[in-house]
């Protein structure tokens, strides 16, 4: 099995890098990319555990970007995690993330009376790179919502009382940052943005123009029909195909590490490109 998209406690995942490696061994995942949101902080740790466990690690990241009016996620794979320009880009994202989270915290206090919501979210995360997922957990912990999705529906989603627009880097900045760090940029979970066919084509063209090379043909919750559609898209635009569960932890992910469906045979797997 190959899984090129998952999260650890260094972003909004529930597993430590060592737990991810144990799961990889259990699930016979031979090639694993850790792709935490806007950070490479978990990579040193996962390498140290993977070495003993015979799991190959691909250094990854999932960058949030702004393209037109959409928030899009771009995965960087096989990056140099010490690249100084990439680290500068990450620093910029971290600052935006922190500012946004502090503002979400204030609006949550106003909307439902949770004091110091930002600090509580940092406690839940165990770090200060918090995102909406951590606030959704906070709302559950406080008994305000019953499940994870309700937090987004009632407070955190677009148009709701604690919604704060993000100021992520551009698509071009993310792709070129990944490419300059020696990696391949991949459009994450292309079906998740609910773009029309025409808009998705437009995104792919802009992405390719910026130097992007790959697309996630299969993600955790991809249906067989969508996998076929995305395989067609990847071939039409001559993109390398990636696959990943987008696993965040058993409590929150329906698809476990390495358990996403297999890549359609017509695709060009990105690991062939790496010679793996
Ligand atoms: Mn996430
Ligand atoms: Mn994502
Ligand atoms: Mn993800």
Tab-separated table of C-alpha atoms and ligand atoms in Angstrom:
chain	number	residue	atom	x	y	z
A	1	UNK	CA	0.000	0.000	0.000
A	2	UNK	CA	0.990	3.562	-0.639
A	3	UNK	CA	-0.436	6.564	1.207
A	4	UNK	CA	0.778	10.014	0.239
A	5	UNK	CA	-1.535	12.171	2.358
A	6	UNK	CA	-2.010	12.081	6.119
A	7	UNK	CA	-1.847	14.295	9.188
A	8	UNK	CA	-0.223	14.105	12.601
A	9	UNK	CA	-0.565	15.983	15.887
A	10	UNK	CA	1.793	18.561	14.383
A	11	UNK	CA	-1.283	19.904	12.516
A	12	UNK	CA	-4.834	18.655	13.068
A	13	UNK	CA	-4.278	14.901	13.129
A	14	UNK	CA	-4.809	12.865	16.275
A	15	UNK	CA	-1.858	10.490	15.889
A	16	UNK	CA	1.767	11.157	16.737
A	17	UNK	CA	4.348	10.376	14.056
A	18	UNK	CA	5.252	7.161	15.894
A	19	UNK	CA	1.584	6.082	15.943
A	20	UNK	CA	1.337	6.779	12.206
A	21	UNK	CA	4.358	4.567	11.591
A	22	UNK	CA	2.798	1.781	13.699
A	23	UNK	CA	-0.423	2.063	11.701
A	24	UNK	CA	1.579	2.005	8.470
A	25	UNK	CA	3.228	-1.245	9.544
A	26	UNK	CA	-0.133	-2.725	10.541
A	27	UNK	CA	-1.720	-1.721	7.212
A	28	UNK	CA	1.338	-2.728	5.145
A	29	UNK	CA	1.894	0.818	3.925
A	30	UNK	CA	5.390	0.728	2.448
A	31	UNK	CA	5.523	4.307	1.218
A	32	UNK	CA	4.048	7.036	3.385
A	33	UNK	CA	3.990	10.821	3.033
A	34	UNK	CA	3.262	12.942	6.075
A	35	UNK	CA	1.514	16.064	4.769
A	36	UNK	CA	0.645	18.240	7.735
A	37	UNK	CA	-1.104	21.551	7.084
A	38	UNK	CA	1.407	24.330	6.471
A	39	UNK	CA	4.180	22.755	8.513
A	40	UNK	CA	7.095	20.346	8.179
A	41	UNK	CA	7.571	20.096	11.952
A	42	UNK	CA	6.568	16.416	12.192
A	43	UNK	CA	8.987	15.162	9.545
A	44	UNK	CA	12.152	14.744	11.627
A	45	UNK	CA	10.190	12.729	14.134
A	46	UNK	CA	8.485	10.437	11.616
A	47	UNK	CA	11.816	9.703	9.922
A	48	UNK	CA	13.337	8.539	13.183
A	49	UNK	CA	10.485	6.067	13.832
A	50	UNK	CA	10.145	4.914	10.219
A	51	UNK	CA	13.811	3.972	9.974
A	52	UNK	CA	13.369	1.157	12.498
A	53	UNK	CA	10.073	0.021	10.960
A	54	UNK	CA	11.048	-0.376	7.303
A	55	UNK	CA	8.534	2.225	6.104
A	56	UNK	CA	9.746	4.675	3.453
A	57	UNK	CA	8.846	8.267	4.189
A	58	UNK	CA	8.232	10.937	1.576
A	59	UNK	CA	8.615	14.443	2.971
A	60	UNK	CA	5.370	16.289	2.405
A	61	UNK	CA	3.262	19.284	3.297
A	62	UNK	CA	-0.306	20.437	2.564
A	63	UNK	CA	-0.413	24.156	1.820
A	64	UNK	CA	-3.658	26.131	1.943
A	65	UNK	CA	-3.838	28.559	-0.950
A	66	UNK	CA	-6.141	31.160	-2.301
A	67	UNK	CA	-7.185	30.849	-5.937
A	68	UNK	CA	-9.903	33.186	-7.176
A	69	UNK	CA	-12.570	32.998	-4.472
A	70	UNK	CA	-11.671	29.445	-3.478
A	71	UNK	CA	-9.556	27.920	-0.723
A	72	UNK	CA	-7.576	25.147	-2.400
A	73	UNK	CA	-5.110	22.691	-0.880
A	74	UNK	CA	-1.817	21.985	-2.605
A	75	UNK	CA	0.304	19.049	-1.509
A	76	UNK	CA	4.065	19.212	-1.807
A	77	UNK	CA	5.765	15.814	-2.073
A	78	UNK	CA	9.452	14.866	-1.970
A	79	UNK	CA	10.346	18.350	-0.807
A	80	UNK	CA	13.586	19.349	0.856
A	81	UNK	CA	12.236	20.063	4.323
A	82	UNK	CA	15.170	22.362	5.106
A	83	UNK	CA	14.776	24.600	2.056
A	84	UNK	CA	15.018	28.173	3.340
A	85	UNK	CA	12.555	29.707	0.864
A	86	UNK	CA	9.984	27.029	1.695
A	87	UNK	CA	10.516	27.637	5.409
A	88	UNK	CA	9.941	31.381	4.825
A	89	UNK	CA	6.695	30.583	3.024
A	90	UNK	CA	5.647	28.354	5.910
A	91	UNK	CA	6.418	31.150	8.363
A	92	UNK	CA	4.131	33.475	6.387
A	93	UNK	CA	1.344	30.866	6.460
A	94	UNK	CA	1.830	30.288	10.176
A	95	UNK	CA	1.466	34.006	10.870
A	96	UNK	CA	-1.740	34.206	8.803
A	97	UNK	CA	-3.062	31.088	10.492
A	98	UNK	CA	-2.382	32.511	13.952
A	99	UNK	CA	-4.026	35.855	13.171
A	100	UNK	CA	-7.049	34.112	11.719
A	101	UNK	CA	-7.331	31.751	14.690
A	102	UNK	CA	-7.139	34.623	17.181
A	103	UNK	CA	-9.952	36.357	15.313
A	104	UNK	CA	-12.040	33.152	15.209
A	105	UNK	CA	-11.467	32.900	18.962
A	106	UNK	CA	-12.810	36.409	19.562
A	107	UNK	CA	-15.857	35.770	17.389
A	108	UNK	CA	-16.556	32.479	19.155
A	109	UNK	CA	-16.431	34.253	22.507
A	110	UNK	CA	-18.976	36.736	21.181
A	111	UNK	CA	-21.144	34.049	19.555
A	112	UNK	CA	-21.274	31.460	22.327
A	113	UNK	CA	-19.520	32.850	25.349
A	114	UNK	CA	-16.407	30.656	25.411
A	115	UNK	CA	-13.703	32.752	27.067
A	116	UNK	CA	-10.156	32.524	25.728
A	117	UNK	CA	-11.321	30.298	22.886
A	118	UNK	CA	-8.040	30.714	20.995
A	119	UNK	CA	-5.942	29.589	23.980
A	120	UNK	CA	-8.244	26.618	24.564
A	121	UNK	CA	-7.873	25.645	20.906
A	122	UNK	CA	-4.069	25.834	21.302
A	123	UNK	CA	-4.354	23.501	24.311
A	124	UNK	CA	-6.386	21.035	22.265
A	125	UNK	CA	-3.858	21.171	19.432
A	126	UNK	CA	-0.804	21.051	21.650
A	127	UNK	CA	0.722	23.814	19.496
A	128	UNK	CA	-0.253	27.243	18.210
A	129	UNK	CA	-0.913	26.402	14.548
A	130	UNK	CA	-4.584	25.906	15.183
A	131	UNK	CA	-7.281	25.668	12.556
A	132	UNK	CA	-11.035	25.373	12.456
A	133	UNK	CA	-10.880	21.661	13.259
A	134	UNK	CA	-9.476	22.494	16.687
A	135	UNK	CA	-12.273	24.988	17.306
A	136	UNK	CA	-14.824	22.385	16.222
A	137	UNK	CA	-13.358	20.075	18.873
A	138	UNK	CA	-13.526	22.877	21.451
A	139	UNK	CA	-17.234	23.415	20.703
A	140	UNK	CA	-17.819	19.706	21.333
A	141	UNK	CA	-15.775	19.729	24.538
A	142	UNK	CA	-17.864	22.648	25.800
A	143	UNK	CA	-21.071	20.774	25.007
A	144	UNK	CA	-22.185	23.395	22.501
A	145	UNK	CA	-22.232	20.993	19.569
A	146	UNK	CA	-22.676	17.236	19.438
A	147	UNK	CA	-20.422	16.383	16.561
A	148	UNK	CA	-17.523	17.671	14.562
A	149	UNK	CA	-19.462	18.770	11.486
A	150	UNK	CA	-21.995	20.741	13.542
A	151	UNK	CA	-19.237	23.147	14.597
A	152	UNK	CA	-18.700	24.097	10.974
A	153	UNK	CA	-22.406	24.178	10.138
A	154	UNK	CA	-23.379	26.369	13.062
A	155	UNK	CA	-20.338	28.571	13.770
A	156	UNK	CA	-17.184	28.077	11.729
A	157	UNK	CA	-18.379	27.661	8.147
A	158	UNK	CA	-18.651	30.415	5.573
A	159	UNK	CA	-21.361	32.903	6.498
A	160	UNK	CA	-21.561	31.770	10.153
A	161	UNK	CA	-20.889	33.892	13.256
A	162	UNK	CA	-17.290	32.765	13.806
A	163	UNK	CA	-16.293	32.543	10.150
A	164	UNK	CA	-13.127	34.453	9.328
A	165	UNK	CA	-11.910	34.665	5.751
A	166	UNK	CA	-8.383	33.314	5.321
A	167	UNK	CA	-5.457	35.147	3.776
A	168	UNK	CA	-3.490	32.242	2.412
A	169	UNK	CA	-0.654	32.497	-0.083
A	170	UNK	CA	-1.452	32.326	-3.790
A	171	UNK	CA	-1.566	29.138	-5.830
A	172	UNK	CA	1.495	30.336	-7.749
A	173	UNK	CA	3.515	31.052	-4.589
A	174	UNK	CA	2.737	27.628	-3.154
A	175	UNK	CA	3.543	25.703	-6.333
A	176	UNK	CA	6.763	27.576	-7.011
A	177	UNK	CA	7.817	27.225	-3.347
A	178	UNK	CA	7.358	23.450	-3.582
A	179	UNK	CA	9.146	23.219	-6.932
A	180	UNK	CA	12.080	25.326	-5.711
A	181	UNK	CA	12.338	23.043	-2.690
A	182	UNK	CA	12.893	20.183	-5.147
A	183	UNK	CA	9.426	18.683	-4.777
A	184	UNK	CA	6.336	17.940	-6.835
A	185	UNK	CA	3.191	19.997	-6.325
A	186	UNK	CA	-0.070	18.027	-6.325
A	187	UNK	CA	-3.660	19.321	-6.243
A	188	UNK	CA	-5.187	17.750	-3.127
A	189	UNK	CA	-8.662	16.131	-3.184
A	190	UNK	CA	-9.865	17.907	-6.378
A	191	UNK	CA	-13.503	16.848	-5.902
A	192	UNK	CA	-13.767	18.468	-2.493
A	193	UNK	CA	-13.969	22.045	-3.785
A	194	UNK	CA	-17.244	21.394	-5.608
A	195	UNK	CA	-15.967	23.237	-8.680
A	196	UNK	CA	-17.764	22.956	-11.990
A	197	UNK	CA	-15.945	20.962	-14.676
A	198	UNK	CA	-14.971	24.217	-16.381
A	199	UNK	CA	-13.618	25.771	-13.173
A	200	UNK	CA	-11.677	22.629	-12.314
A	201	UNK	CA	-10.076	22.684	-15.766
A	202	UNK	CA	-9.226	26.333	-15.200
A	203	UNK	CA	-7.628	25.502	-11.840
A	204	UNK	CA	-5.585	22.715	-13.415
A	205	UNK	CA	-4.363	25.029	-16.184
A	206	UNK	CA	-3.297	27.735	-13.705
A	207	UNK	CA	-1.651	25.051	-11.557
A	208	UNK	CA	0.280	23.606	-14.508
A	209	UNK	CA	1.346	27.046	-15.656
A	210	UNK	CA	2.777	27.652	-12.173
A	211	UNK	CA	4.817	24.428	-12.430
A	212	UNK	CA	2.457	21.913	-10.824
A	213	UNK	CA	2.917	18.282	-11.832
A	214	UNK	CA	0.406	16.116	-10.036
A	215	UNK	CA	-3.157	15.565	-8.917
A	216	UNK	CA	-4.650	13.408	-6.183
A	217	UNK	CA	-6.761	11.042	-8.250
A	218	UNK	CA	-7.797	9.095	-5.161
A	219	UNK	CA	-8.434	10.585	-1.721
A	220	UNK	CA	-9.975	9.040	1.383
A	221	UNK	CA	-13.608	9.386	0.439
A	222	UNK	CA	-13.300	9.303	-3.359
A	223	UNK	CA	-16.043	7.248	-5.031
A	224	UNK	CA	-15.162	4.800	-7.842
A	225	UNK	CA	-16.867	7.096	-10.349
A	226	UNK	CA	-14.912	10.140	-9.167
A	227	UNK	CA	-11.650	8.186	-9.286
A	228	UNK	CA	-12.354	7.377	-12.956
A	229	UNK	CA	-13.195	11.014	-13.704
A	230	UNK	CA	-10.020	12.233	-12.004
A	231	UNK	CA	-7.946	9.584	-13.774
A	232	UNK	CA	-9.311	10.954	-17.049
A	233	UNK	CA	-8.447	14.492	-15.982
A	234	UNK	CA	-4.907	13.513	-14.974
A	235	UNK	CA	-4.320	11.898	-18.357
A	236	UNK	CA	-5.898	14.741	-20.311
A	237	UNK	CA	-3.588	17.268	-18.615
A	238	UNK	CA	-0.596	14.942	-18.462
A	239	UNK	CA	-0.419	15.050	-14.660
A	240	UNK	CA	1.179	12.507	-12.368
A	241	UNK	CA	-1.368	10.676	-10.224
A	242	UNK	CA	-1.174	10.651	-6.447
A	243	UNK	CA	-3.206	8.790	-3.858
A	244	UNK	CA	-3.711	9.316	-0.144
A	245	UNK	CA	-6.216	8.632	2.603
A	246	UNK	CA	-6.088	12.147	4.140
A	247	UNK	CA	-6.191	10.268	7.434
A	248	UNK	CA	-6.575	12.503	10.527
A	249	UNK	CA	-7.274	9.851	13.184
A	250	UNK	CA	-9.787	7.061	13.740
A	251	UNK	CA	-12.200	9.318	15.623
A	252	UNK	CA	-12.528	11.746	12.715
A	253	UNK	CA	-11.659	9.903	9.493
A	254	UNK	CA	-13.897	7.346	7.854
A	255	UNK	CA	-11.032	5.922	5.824
A	256	UNK	CA	-8.037	4.580	7.746
A	257	UNK	CA	-4.388	5.047	6.846
A	258	UNK	CA	-3.591	3.332	3.545
A	259	UNK	CA	-7.203	2.179	3.101
A	260	UNK	CA	-8.232	4.495	0.271
A	261	UNK	CA	-9.283	2.744	-2.946
A	262	UNK	CA	-6.633	1.810	-5.494
A	263	UNK	CA	-5.534	4.117	-8.273
A	264	UNK	CA	-7.186	3.395	-11.650
A	265	UNK	CA	-4.788	1.497	-13.905
A	266	UNK	CA	-4.801	4.188	-16.595
A	267	UNK	CA	-2.925	6.681	-14.352
A	268	UNK	CA	0.766	7.490	-14.188
A	269	UNK	CA	1.626	7.016	-10.504
A	270	UNK	CA	3.843	9.719	-9.044
A	271	UNK	CA	6.055	7.091	-7.378
A	272	UNK	CA	7.046	5.714	-10.793
A	273	UNK	CA	8.383	9.194	-11.492
A	274	UNK	CA	10.462	8.929	-8.293
A	275	UNK	CA	11.658	5.466	-9.321
A	276	UNK	CA	10.100	3.901	-6.217
B	1	LIG	MN1	-7.039	18.780	8.255
B	2	LIG	MN1	-7.082	19.220	2.555
B	3	LIG	MN1	-5.283	16.803	4.328
